[in-house]
Amino acid sequence: MRVLSFVLLLLASLPSLADTHSELYQAAGWPEQRAHFNDALTAAQERYRSSLPPAVFQALVTNSNQRFAPLAIDQRAQQSLREALADPKPALQFFQSPLGRKIVQAEVLATRRDQLARHADGLPRIEADATRRLLIRHLAQALPAEAAGAEVSLALAGVAADSLSQMLPGLFGGDSAHALLNSQRQRLMEQIGADIDNTLLHVYRELSDPELEEFVGFAQSEAGKTYYQAALTALRSGLAVGQSSADLAPAPQGI
């Protein structure tokens, strides 16, 4: 009887746990960032139009639209977040706070299509005093910003490779594909890391020094470390980095 009661209690708690993860997904700005990724995907597709044969280009558009369908991205990312983040409440509490909402607004603004176009040739150099630069350095060390940027770049770059691989089986298969992916990831992280402080100074320019200090405190805390590690895993899963179209199972329903 006690076993049955425990099972019923566990089943009753599952919806609330799922709701908490969904609330965190919303509060941390994932849907807006996914929409911005899809904008970037459309732009990337157009860049390939003039450099690929028509058949390959059409395969690229079809494959990438299926792989990066908004619902599919959201489902993969949310499922991964649930698996990697046992307790979403501390992160949810932070992102629902006034500071958390301000941080999300800044991040969403920075990846908006018009902002990316405006700074296509590079971000302006941000002047800051020693205190602010130190806070930004601590933040850069705590956030997986370089890794996240690399995953987004790899996802966008992979759409052409995936289409070519489908038309020419074996072209990017085997261990060579994984080795190439890892070498590209490391190179991208190094490129992003070379200017990460100025990037973060730009993104969080509206935050005061005390707000930055509080942000750093969360990012360096156990709750923050756990969230950002889970978030990076969820980002990679959502964008299916390193997976071929054949590897992707149909997205589960009801998430």
PDB file of C-alpha atoms in Angstrom:
ATOM      1  CA  MET A   1       0.000   0.000   0.000  1.00  0.00           C
ATOM      2  CA  ARG A   2       2.833   2.362   0.840  1.00  0.00           C
ATOM      3  CA  VAL A   3       4.470   1.526  -2.499  1.00  0.00           C
ATOM      4  CA  LEU A   4       1.244   2.361  -4.345  1.00  0.00           C
ATOM      5  CA  SER A   5       0.906   5.619  -2.428  1.00  0.00           C
ATOM      6  CA  PHE A   6       4.494   6.546  -3.287  1.00  0.00           C
ATOM      7  CA  VAL A   7       3.931   5.810  -6.989  1.00  0.00           C
ATOM      8  CA  LEU A   8       0.748   7.901  -7.023  1.00  0.00           C
ATOM      9  CA  LEU A   9       2.569  10.754  -5.284  1.00  0.00           C
ATOM     10  CA  LEU A  10       5.424  10.535  -7.805  1.00  0.00           C
ATOM     11  CA  LEU A  11       3.036  10.576 -10.754  1.00  0.00           C
ATOM     12  CA  ALA A  12       1.193  13.540  -9.299  1.00  0.00           C
ATOM     13  CA  SER A  13       4.447  15.488  -8.998  1.00  0.00           C
ATOM     14  CA  LEU A  14       5.556  14.956 -12.608  1.00  0.00           C
ATOM     15  CA  PRO A  15       3.337  17.644 -14.208  1.00  0.00           C
ATOM     16  CA  SER A  16       4.533  20.261 -11.746  1.00  0.00           C
ATOM     17  CA  LEU A  17       8.156  19.356 -12.447  1.00  0.00           C
ATOM     18  CA  ALA A  18       7.551  19.595 -16.192  1.00  0.00           C
ATOM     19  CA  ASP A  19       5.794  22.916 -15.730  1.00  0.00           C
ATOM     20  CA  THR A  20       8.774  24.294 -13.814  1.00  0.00           C
ATOM     21  CA  HIS A  21      11.149  23.360 -16.614  1.00  0.00           C
ATOM     22  CA  SER A  22       8.768  24.889 -19.163  1.00  0.00           C
ATOM     23  CA  GLU A  23       8.543  28.062 -17.091  1.00  0.00           C
ATOM     24  CA  LEU A  24      12.331  28.253 -16.973  1.00  0.00           C
ATOM     25  CA  TYR A  25      12.529  27.708 -20.738  1.00  0.00           C
ATOM     26  CA  GLN A  26      10.209  30.662 -21.230  1.00  0.00           C
ATOM     27  CA  ALA A  27      11.707  32.887 -18.533  1.00  0.00           C
ATOM     28  CA  ALA A  28      15.287  32.444 -19.766  1.00  0.00           C
ATOM     29  CA  GLY A  29      14.340  33.594 -23.267  1.00  0.00           C
ATOM     30  CA  TRP A  30      14.763  30.316 -25.144  1.00  0.00           C
ATOM     31  CA  PRO A  31      11.753  30.764 -27.484  1.00  0.00           C
ATOM     32  CA  GLU A  32      12.932  34.239 -28.545  1.00  0.00           C
ATOM     33  CA  GLN A  33      16.487  33.017 -29.101  1.00  0.00           C
ATOM     34  CA  ARG A  34      15.197  30.069 -31.119  1.00  0.00           C
ATOM     35  CA  ALA A  35      13.216  32.488 -33.296  1.00  0.00           C
ATOM     36  CA  HIS A  36      16.378  34.537 -33.818  1.00  0.00           C
ATOM     37  CA  PHE A  37      18.269  31.375 -34.792  1.00  0.00           C
ATOM     38  CA  ASN A  38      15.623  30.617 -37.405  1.00  0.00           C
ATOM     39  CA  ASP A  39      16.077  34.152 -38.770  1.00  0.00           C
ATOM     40  CA  ALA A  40      19.818  33.493 -39.021  1.00  0.00           C
ATOM     41  CA  LEU A  41      19.103  30.145 -40.693  1.00  0.00           C
ATOM     42  CA  THR A  42      17.039  31.848 -43.397  1.00  0.00           C
ATOM     43  CA  ALA A  43      19.887  34.274 -44.022  1.00  0.00           C
ATOM     44  CA  ALA A  44      22.389  31.410 -44.203  1.00  0.00           C
ATOM     45  CA  GLN A  45      20.238  29.565 -46.715  1.00  0.00           C
ATOM     46  CA  GLU A  46      20.168  32.625 -48.945  1.00  0.00           C
ATOM     47  CA  ARG A  47      23.958  32.923 -48.815  1.00  0.00           C
ATOM     48  CA  TYR A  48      24.244  29.396 -50.222  1.00  0.00           C
ATOM     49  CA  ARG A  49      21.783  30.041 -53.074  1.00  0.00           C
ATOM     50  CA  SER A  50      24.350  31.422 -55.511  1.00  0.00           C
ATOM     51  CA  SER A  51      27.161  29.017 -54.590  1.00  0.00           C
ATOM     52  CA  LEU A  52      25.375  25.646 -54.765  1.00  0.00           C
ATOM     53  CA  PRO A  53      23.782  23.769 -57.665  1.00  0.00           C
ATOM     54  CA  PRO A  54      19.987  24.202 -57.626  1.00  0.00           C
ATOM     55  CA  ALA A  55      19.334  20.582 -56.601  1.00  0.00           C
ATOM     56  CA  VAL A  56      21.763  20.790 -53.709  1.00  0.00           C
ATOM     57  CA  PHE A  57      20.381  24.153 -52.640  1.00  0.00           C
ATOM     58  CA  GLN A  58      16.822  22.818 -52.625  1.00  0.00           C
ATOM     59  CA  ALA A  59      17.937  19.801 -50.598  1.00  0.00           C
ATOM     60  CA  LEU A  60      19.645  22.157 -48.167  1.00  0.00           C
ATOM     61  CA  VAL A  61      16.495  24.239 -47.688  1.00  0.00           C
ATOM     62  CA  THR A  62      14.258  21.192 -47.292  1.00  0.00           C
ATOM     63  CA  ASN A  63      16.591  19.394 -44.888  1.00  0.00           C
ATOM     64  CA  SER A  64      17.415  22.406 -42.762  1.00  0.00           C
ATOM     65  CA  ASN A  65      13.763  23.478 -42.511  1.00  0.00           C
ATOM     66  CA  GLN A  66      12.886  19.996 -41.243  1.00  0.00           C
ATOM     67  CA  ARG A  67      15.864  19.748 -38.887  1.00  0.00           C
ATOM     68  CA  PHE A  68      15.390  23.246 -37.497  1.00  0.00           C
ATOM     69  CA  ALA A  69      11.614  23.408 -37.412  1.00  0.00           C
ATOM     70  CA  PRO A  70      10.770  25.607 -34.391  1.00  0.00           C
ATOM     71  CA  LEU A  71       8.733  22.878 -32.679  1.00  0.00           C
ATOM     72  CA  ALA A  72      11.488  20.295 -33.195  1.00  0.00           C
ATOM     73  CA  ILE A  73      14.141  22.609 -31.739  1.00  0.00           C
ATOM     74  CA  ASP A  74      11.968  23.443 -28.732  1.00  0.00           C
ATOM     75  CA  GLN A  75      11.132  19.801 -28.051  1.00  0.00           C
ATOM     76  CA  ARG A  76      14.728  18.583 -28.271  1.00  0.00           C
ATOM     77  CA  ALA A  77      16.032  21.450 -26.149  1.00  0.00           C
ATOM     78  CA  GLN A  78      13.349  21.151 -23.482  1.00  0.00           C
ATOM     79  CA  GLN A  79      13.771  17.388 -23.251  1.00  0.00           C
ATOM     80  CA  SER A  80      17.514  17.810 -22.818  1.00  0.00           C
ATOM     81  CA  LEU A  81      17.026  20.533 -20.206  1.00  0.00           C
ATOM     82  CA  ARG A  82      14.739  18.266 -18.209  1.00  0.00           C
ATOM     83  CA  GLU A  83      17.256  15.440 -18.328  1.00  0.00           C
ATOM     84  CA  ALA A  84      20.279  17.590 -17.454  1.00  0.00           C
ATOM     85  CA  LEU A  85      18.768  19.933 -14.846  1.00  0.00           C
ATOM     86  CA  ALA A  86      17.271  18.065 -11.917  1.00  0.00           C
ATOM     87  CA  ASP A  87      16.139  21.162 -10.036  1.00  0.00           C
ATOM     88  CA  PRO A  88      15.146  24.121 -12.233  1.00  0.00           C
ATOM     89  CA  LYS A  89      13.741  26.208  -9.389  1.00  0.00           C
ATOM     90  CA  PRO A  90      16.892  28.215  -8.459  1.00  0.00           C
ATOM     91  CA  ALA A  91      17.470  29.248 -12.078  1.00  0.00           C
ATOM     92  CA  LEU A  92      13.774  29.997 -12.571  1.00  0.00           C
ATOM     93  CA  GLN A  93      13.777  32.195  -9.488  1.00  0.00           C
ATOM     94  CA  PHE A  94      16.768  34.116 -10.810  1.00  0.00           C
ATOM     95  CA  PHE A  95      15.418  34.650 -14.317  1.00  0.00           C
ATOM     96  CA  GLN A  96      12.016  35.709 -12.994  1.00  0.00           C
ATOM     97  CA  SER A  97      13.632  38.379 -10.823  1.00  0.00           C
ATOM     98  CA  PRO A  98      13.880  41.982 -12.078  1.00  0.00           C
ATOM     99  CA  LEU A  99      17.594  41.492 -12.764  1.00  0.00           C
ATOM    100  CA  GLY A 100      17.008  38.177 -14.514  1.00  0.00           C
ATOM    101  CA  ARG A 101      14.388  39.719 -16.780  1.00  0.00           C
ATOM    102  CA  LYS A 102      16.758  42.590 -17.573  1.00  0.00           C
ATOM    103  CA  ILE A 103      19.510  40.120 -18.479  1.00  0.00           C
ATOM    104  CA  VAL A 104      17.222  38.128 -20.768  1.00  0.00           C
ATOM    105  CA  GLN A 105      16.021  41.310 -22.476  1.00  0.00           C
ATOM    106  CA  ALA A 106      19.637  42.310 -23.132  1.00  0.00           C
ATOM    107  CA  GLU A 107      20.500  38.884 -24.550  1.00  0.00           C
ATOM    108  CA  VAL A 108      17.428  38.733 -26.755  1.00  0.00           C
ATOM    109  CA  LEU A 109      18.091  42.224 -28.096  1.00  0.00           C
ATOM    110  CA  ALA A 110      21.693  41.350 -28.941  1.00  0.00           C
ATOM    111  CA  THR A 111      20.685  38.451 -31.209  1.00  0.00           C
ATOM    112  CA  ARG A 112      17.815  40.195 -32.966  1.00  0.00           C
ATOM    113  CA  ARG A 113      18.102  40.301 -36.766  1.00  0.00           C
ATOM    114  CA  ASP A 114      18.400  44.071 -37.034  1.00  0.00           C
ATOM    115  CA  GLN A 115      21.080  44.179 -34.344  1.00  0.00           C
ATOM    116  CA  LEU A 116      23.134  41.463 -36.025  1.00  0.00           C
ATOM    117  CA  ALA A 117      22.886  43.308 -39.339  1.00  0.00           C
ATOM    118  CA  ARG A 118      23.841  46.571 -37.680  1.00  0.00           C
ATOM    119  CA  HIS A 119      27.017  45.049 -36.264  1.00  0.00           C
ATOM    120  CA  ALA A 120      27.851  42.730 -39.163  1.00  0.00           C
ATOM    121  CA  ASP A 121      31.314  44.298 -39.436  1.00  0.00           C
ATOM    122  CA  GLY A 122      32.022  43.982 -35.731  1.00  0.00           C
ATOM    123  CA  LEU A 123      30.922  45.433 -32.427  1.00  0.00           C
ATOM    124  CA  PRO A 124      32.043  48.872 -31.320  1.00  0.00           C
ATOM    125  CA  ARG A 125      34.807  48.980 -28.750  1.00  0.00           C
ATOM    126  CA  ILE A 126      33.258  49.532 -25.336  1.00  0.00           C
ATOM    127  CA  GLU A 127      35.071  51.760 -22.879  1.00  0.00           C
ATOM    128  CA  ALA A 128      34.924  50.618 -19.263  1.00  0.00           C
ATOM    129  CA  ASP A 129      36.827  51.239 -16.061  1.00  0.00           C
ATOM    130  CA  ALA A 130      38.923  48.620 -14.281  1.00  0.00           C
ATOM    131  CA  THR A 131      36.118  47.550 -11.943  1.00  0.00           C
ATOM    132  CA  ARG A 132      33.655  46.876 -14.731  1.00  0.00           C
ATOM    133  CA  ARG A 133      36.250  45.097 -16.828  1.00  0.00           C
ATOM    134  CA  LEU A 134      37.084  42.839 -13.899  1.00  0.00           C
ATOM    135  CA  LEU A 135      33.402  41.994 -13.432  1.00  0.00           C
ATOM    136  CA  ILE A 136      33.068  41.230 -17.129  1.00  0.00           C
ATOM    137  CA  ARG A 137      36.173  39.013 -17.005  1.00  0.00           C
ATOM    138  CA  HIS A 138      34.657  37.020 -14.148  1.00  0.00           C
ATOM    139  CA  LEU A 139      31.395  36.763 -16.083  1.00  0.00           C
ATOM    140  CA  ALA A 140      33.191  35.585 -19.224  1.00  0.00           C
ATOM    141  CA  GLN A 141      34.876  32.860 -17.201  1.00  0.00           C
ATOM    142  CA  ALA A 142      31.568  31.755 -15.661  1.00  0.00           C
ATOM    143  CA  LEU A 143      29.331  31.772 -18.756  1.00  0.00           C
ATOM    144  CA  PRO A 144      29.802  29.216 -21.570  1.00  0.00           C
ATOM    145  CA  ALA A 145      29.507  32.034 -24.101  1.00  0.00           C
ATOM    146  CA  GLU A 146      32.295  30.869 -26.413  1.00  0.00           C
ATOM    147  CA  ALA A 147      30.956  27.312 -26.469  1.00  0.00           C
ATOM    148  CA  ALA A 148      27.373  28.459 -27.090  1.00  0.00           C
ATOM    149  CA  GLY A 149      28.458  30.710 -29.957  1.00  0.00           C
ATOM    150  CA  ALA A 150      30.443  27.858 -31.483  1.00  0.00           C
ATOM    151  CA  GLU A 151      27.455  25.489 -31.340  1.00  0.00           C
ATOM    152  CA  VAL A 152      25.218  27.996 -33.129  1.00  0.00           C
ATOM    153  CA  SER A 153      27.860  28.552 -35.811  1.00  0.00           C
ATOM    154  CA  LEU A 154      28.372  24.810 -36.268  1.00  0.00           C
ATOM    155  CA  ALA A 155      24.636  24.247 -36.593  1.00  0.00           C
ATOM    156  CA  LEU A 156      24.342  26.870 -39.304  1.00  0.00           C
ATOM    157  CA  ALA A 157      27.439  25.651 -41.139  1.00  0.00           C
ATOM    158  CA  GLY A 158      26.289  22.048 -40.939  1.00  0.00           C
ATOM    159  CA  VAL A 159      23.181  22.515 -43.063  1.00  0.00           C
ATOM    160  CA  ALA A 160      25.147  22.419 -46.320  1.00  0.00           C
ATOM    161  CA  ALA A 161      27.341  19.518 -45.233  1.00  0.00           C
ATOM    162  CA  ASP A 162      24.286  17.495 -44.220  1.00  0.00           C
ATOM    163  CA  SER A 163      22.607  18.040 -47.585  1.00  0.00           C
ATOM    164  CA  LEU A 164      25.762  17.121 -49.512  1.00  0.00           C
ATOM    165  CA  SER A 165      26.183  14.023 -47.368  1.00  0.00           C
ATOM    166  CA  GLN A 166      22.653  12.887 -48.220  1.00  0.00           C
ATOM    167  CA  MET A 167      23.282  13.336 -51.940  1.00  0.00           C
ATOM    168  CA  LEU A 168      26.776  11.779 -51.746  1.00  0.00           C
ATOM    169  CA  PRO A 169      26.612   9.134 -48.973  1.00  0.00           C
ATOM    170  CA  GLY A 170      29.852   8.690 -47.084  1.00  0.00           C
ATOM    171  CA  LEU A 171      31.229  12.105 -47.994  1.00  0.00           C
ATOM    172  CA  PHE A 172      31.325  13.256 -44.363  1.00  0.00           C
ATOM    173  CA  GLY A 173      30.850   9.918 -42.656  1.00  0.00           C
ATOM    174  CA  GLY A 174      32.800   8.047 -40.013  1.00  0.00           C
ATOM    175  CA  ASP A 175      35.334   9.338 -37.514  1.00  0.00           C
ATOM    176  CA  SER A 176      36.561  11.997 -39.934  1.00  0.00           C
ATOM    177  CA  ALA A 177      33.291  13.905 -39.550  1.00  0.00           C
ATOM    178  CA  HIS A 178      33.595  13.958 -35.753  1.00  0.00           C
ATOM    179  CA  ALA A 179      37.235  15.002 -35.935  1.00  0.00           C
ATOM    180  CA  LEU A 180      36.384  17.820 -38.340  1.00  0.00           C
ATOM    181  CA  LEU A 181      33.510  18.951 -36.122  1.00  0.00           C
ATOM    182  CA  ASN A 182      35.698  19.030 -33.010  1.00  0.00           C
ATOM    183  CA  SER A 183      38.473  20.949 -34.755  1.00  0.00           C
ATOM    184  CA  GLN A 184      35.965  23.506 -36.047  1.00  0.00           C
ATOM    185  CA  ARG A 185      34.426  23.827 -32.588  1.00  0.00           C
ATOM    186  CA  GLN A 186      37.791  24.547 -30.995  1.00  0.00           C
ATOM    187  CA  ARG A 187      38.715  27.061 -33.696  1.00  0.00           C
ATOM    188  CA  LEU A 188      35.376  28.865 -33.339  1.00  0.00           C
ATOM    189  CA  MET A 189      35.686  28.997 -29.559  1.00  0.00           C
ATOM    190  CA  GLU A 190      39.133  30.531 -29.879  1.00  0.00           C
ATOM    191  CA  GLN A 191      37.856  33.137 -32.342  1.00  0.00           C
ATOM    192  CA  ILE A 192      34.886  34.053 -30.134  1.00  0.00           C
ATOM    193  CA  GLY A 193      37.003  34.011 -26.984  1.00  0.00           C
ATOM    194  CA  ALA A 194      39.484  36.476 -28.442  1.00  0.00           C
ATOM    195  CA  ASP A 195      36.898  39.271 -28.155  1.00  0.00           C
ATOM    196  CA  ILE A 196      34.492  37.858 -25.593  1.00  0.00           C
ATOM    197  CA  ASP A 197      35.034  40.613 -23.005  1.00  0.00           C
ATOM    198  CA  ASN A 198      34.072  43.359 -25.438  1.00  0.00           C
ATOM    199  CA  THR A 199      31.098  41.290 -26.608  1.00  0.00           C
ATOM    200  CA  LEU A 200      29.793  40.924 -23.052  1.00  0.00           C
ATOM    201  CA  LEU A 201      30.449  44.593 -22.336  1.00  0.00           C
ATOM    202  CA  HIS A 202      28.240  45.379 -25.320  1.00  0.00           C
ATOM    203  CA  VAL A 203      25.474  42.871 -24.551  1.00  0.00           C
ATOM    204  CA  TYR A 204      25.177  43.843 -20.879  1.00  0.00           C
ATOM    205  CA  ARG A 205      25.895  47.529 -21.323  1.00  0.00           C
ATOM    206  CA  GLU A 206      22.630  48.539 -19.621  1.00  0.00           C
ATOM    207  CA  LEU A 207      23.459  46.650 -16.431  1.00  0.00           C
ATOM    208  CA  SER A 208      24.951  48.657 -13.591  1.00  0.00           C
ATOM    209  CA  ASP A 209      28.088  47.464 -11.828  1.00  0.00           C
ATOM    210  CA  PRO A 210      26.068  46.159  -8.832  1.00  0.00           C
ATOM    211  CA  GLU A 211      23.775  44.299 -11.234  1.00  0.00           C
ATOM    212  CA  LEU A 212      26.762  42.803 -13.037  1.00  0.00           C
ATOM    213  CA  GLU A 213      28.205  41.744  -9.696  1.00  0.00           C
ATOM    214  CA  GLU A 214      24.934  40.012  -8.787  1.00  0.00           C
ATOM    215  CA  PHE A 215      24.874  38.324 -12.199  1.00  0.00           C
ATOM    216  CA  VAL A 216      28.424  37.086 -11.696  1.00  0.00           C
ATOM    217  CA  GLY A 217      27.431  35.771  -8.282  1.00  0.00           C
ATOM    218  CA  PHE A 218      24.629  33.684  -9.778  1.00  0.00           C
ATOM    219  CA  ALA A 219      26.770  32.427 -12.672  1.00  0.00           C
ATOM    220  CA  GLN A 220      29.508  31.349 -10.243  1.00  0.00           C
ATOM    221  CA  SER A 221      27.110  29.702  -7.775  1.00  0.00           C
ATOM    222  CA  GLU A 222      26.414  25.971  -7.862  1.00  0.00           C
ATOM    223  CA  ALA A 223      22.878  26.665  -9.122  1.00  0.00           C
ATOM    224  CA  GLY A 224      24.239  28.899 -11.874  1.00  0.00           C
ATOM    225  CA  LYS A 225      26.968  26.464 -12.909  1.00  0.00           C
ATOM    226  CA  THR A 226      24.464  23.628 -13.050  1.00  0.00           C
ATOM    227  CA  TYR A 227      22.009  25.657 -15.115  1.00  0.00           C
ATOM    228  CA  TYR A 228      24.532  26.919 -17.650  1.00  0.00           C
ATOM    229  CA  GLN A 229      26.064  23.471 -18.088  1.00  0.00           C
ATOM    230  CA  ALA A 230      22.577  22.046 -18.692  1.00  0.00           C
ATOM    231  CA  ALA A 231      21.726  24.961 -20.976  1.00  0.00           C
ATOM    232  CA  LEU A 232      24.766  24.320 -23.176  1.00  0.00           C
ATOM    233  CA  THR A 233      23.810  20.661 -23.471  1.00  0.00           C
ATOM    234  CA  ALA A 234      20.228  21.655 -24.292  1.00  0.00           C
ATOM    235  CA  LEU A 235      21.433  24.114 -26.934  1.00  0.00           C
ATOM    236  CA  ARG A 236      23.521  21.447 -28.617  1.00  0.00           C
ATOM    237  CA  SER A 237      20.607  19.009 -28.507  1.00  0.00           C
ATOM    238  CA  GLY A 238      18.090  21.557 -29.737  1.00  0.00           C
ATOM    239  CA  LEU A 239      20.214  22.439 -32.738  1.00  0.00           C
ATOM    240  CA  ALA A 240      21.187  18.783 -33.311  1.00  0.00           C
ATOM    241  CA  VAL A 241      24.848  19.719 -33.717  1.00  0.00           C
ATOM    242  CA  GLY A 242      26.876  16.826 -35.090  1.00  0.00           C
ATOM    243  CA  GLN A 243      23.827  14.725 -35.961  1.00  0.00           C
ATOM    244  CA  SER A 244      22.846  13.827 -39.491  1.00  0.00           C
ATOM    245  CA  SER A 245      19.236  14.024 -40.594  1.00  0.00           C
ATOM    246  CA  ALA A 246      19.128  10.229 -40.544  1.00  0.00           C
ATOM    247  CA  ASP A 247      20.102  10.256 -36.859  1.00  0.00           C
ATOM    248  CA  LEU A 248      17.229  12.486 -35.835  1.00  0.00           C
ATOM    249  CA  ALA A 249      14.228  10.637 -34.525  1.00  0.00           C
ATOM    250  CA  PRO A 250      10.803  12.224 -34.993  1.00  0.00           C
ATOM    251  CA  ALA A 251      10.244  14.863 -32.319  1.00  0.00           C
ATOM    252  CA  PRO A 252       8.195  13.583 -29.369  1.00  0.00           C
ATOM    253  CA  GLN A 253       4.748  15.027 -28.905  1.00  0.00           C
ATOM    254  CA  GLY A 254       3.310  16.776 -25.894  1.00  0.00           C
ATOM    255  CA  ILE A 255       6.421  18.487 -24.555  1.00  0.00           C
TER     256      ILE A 255
END
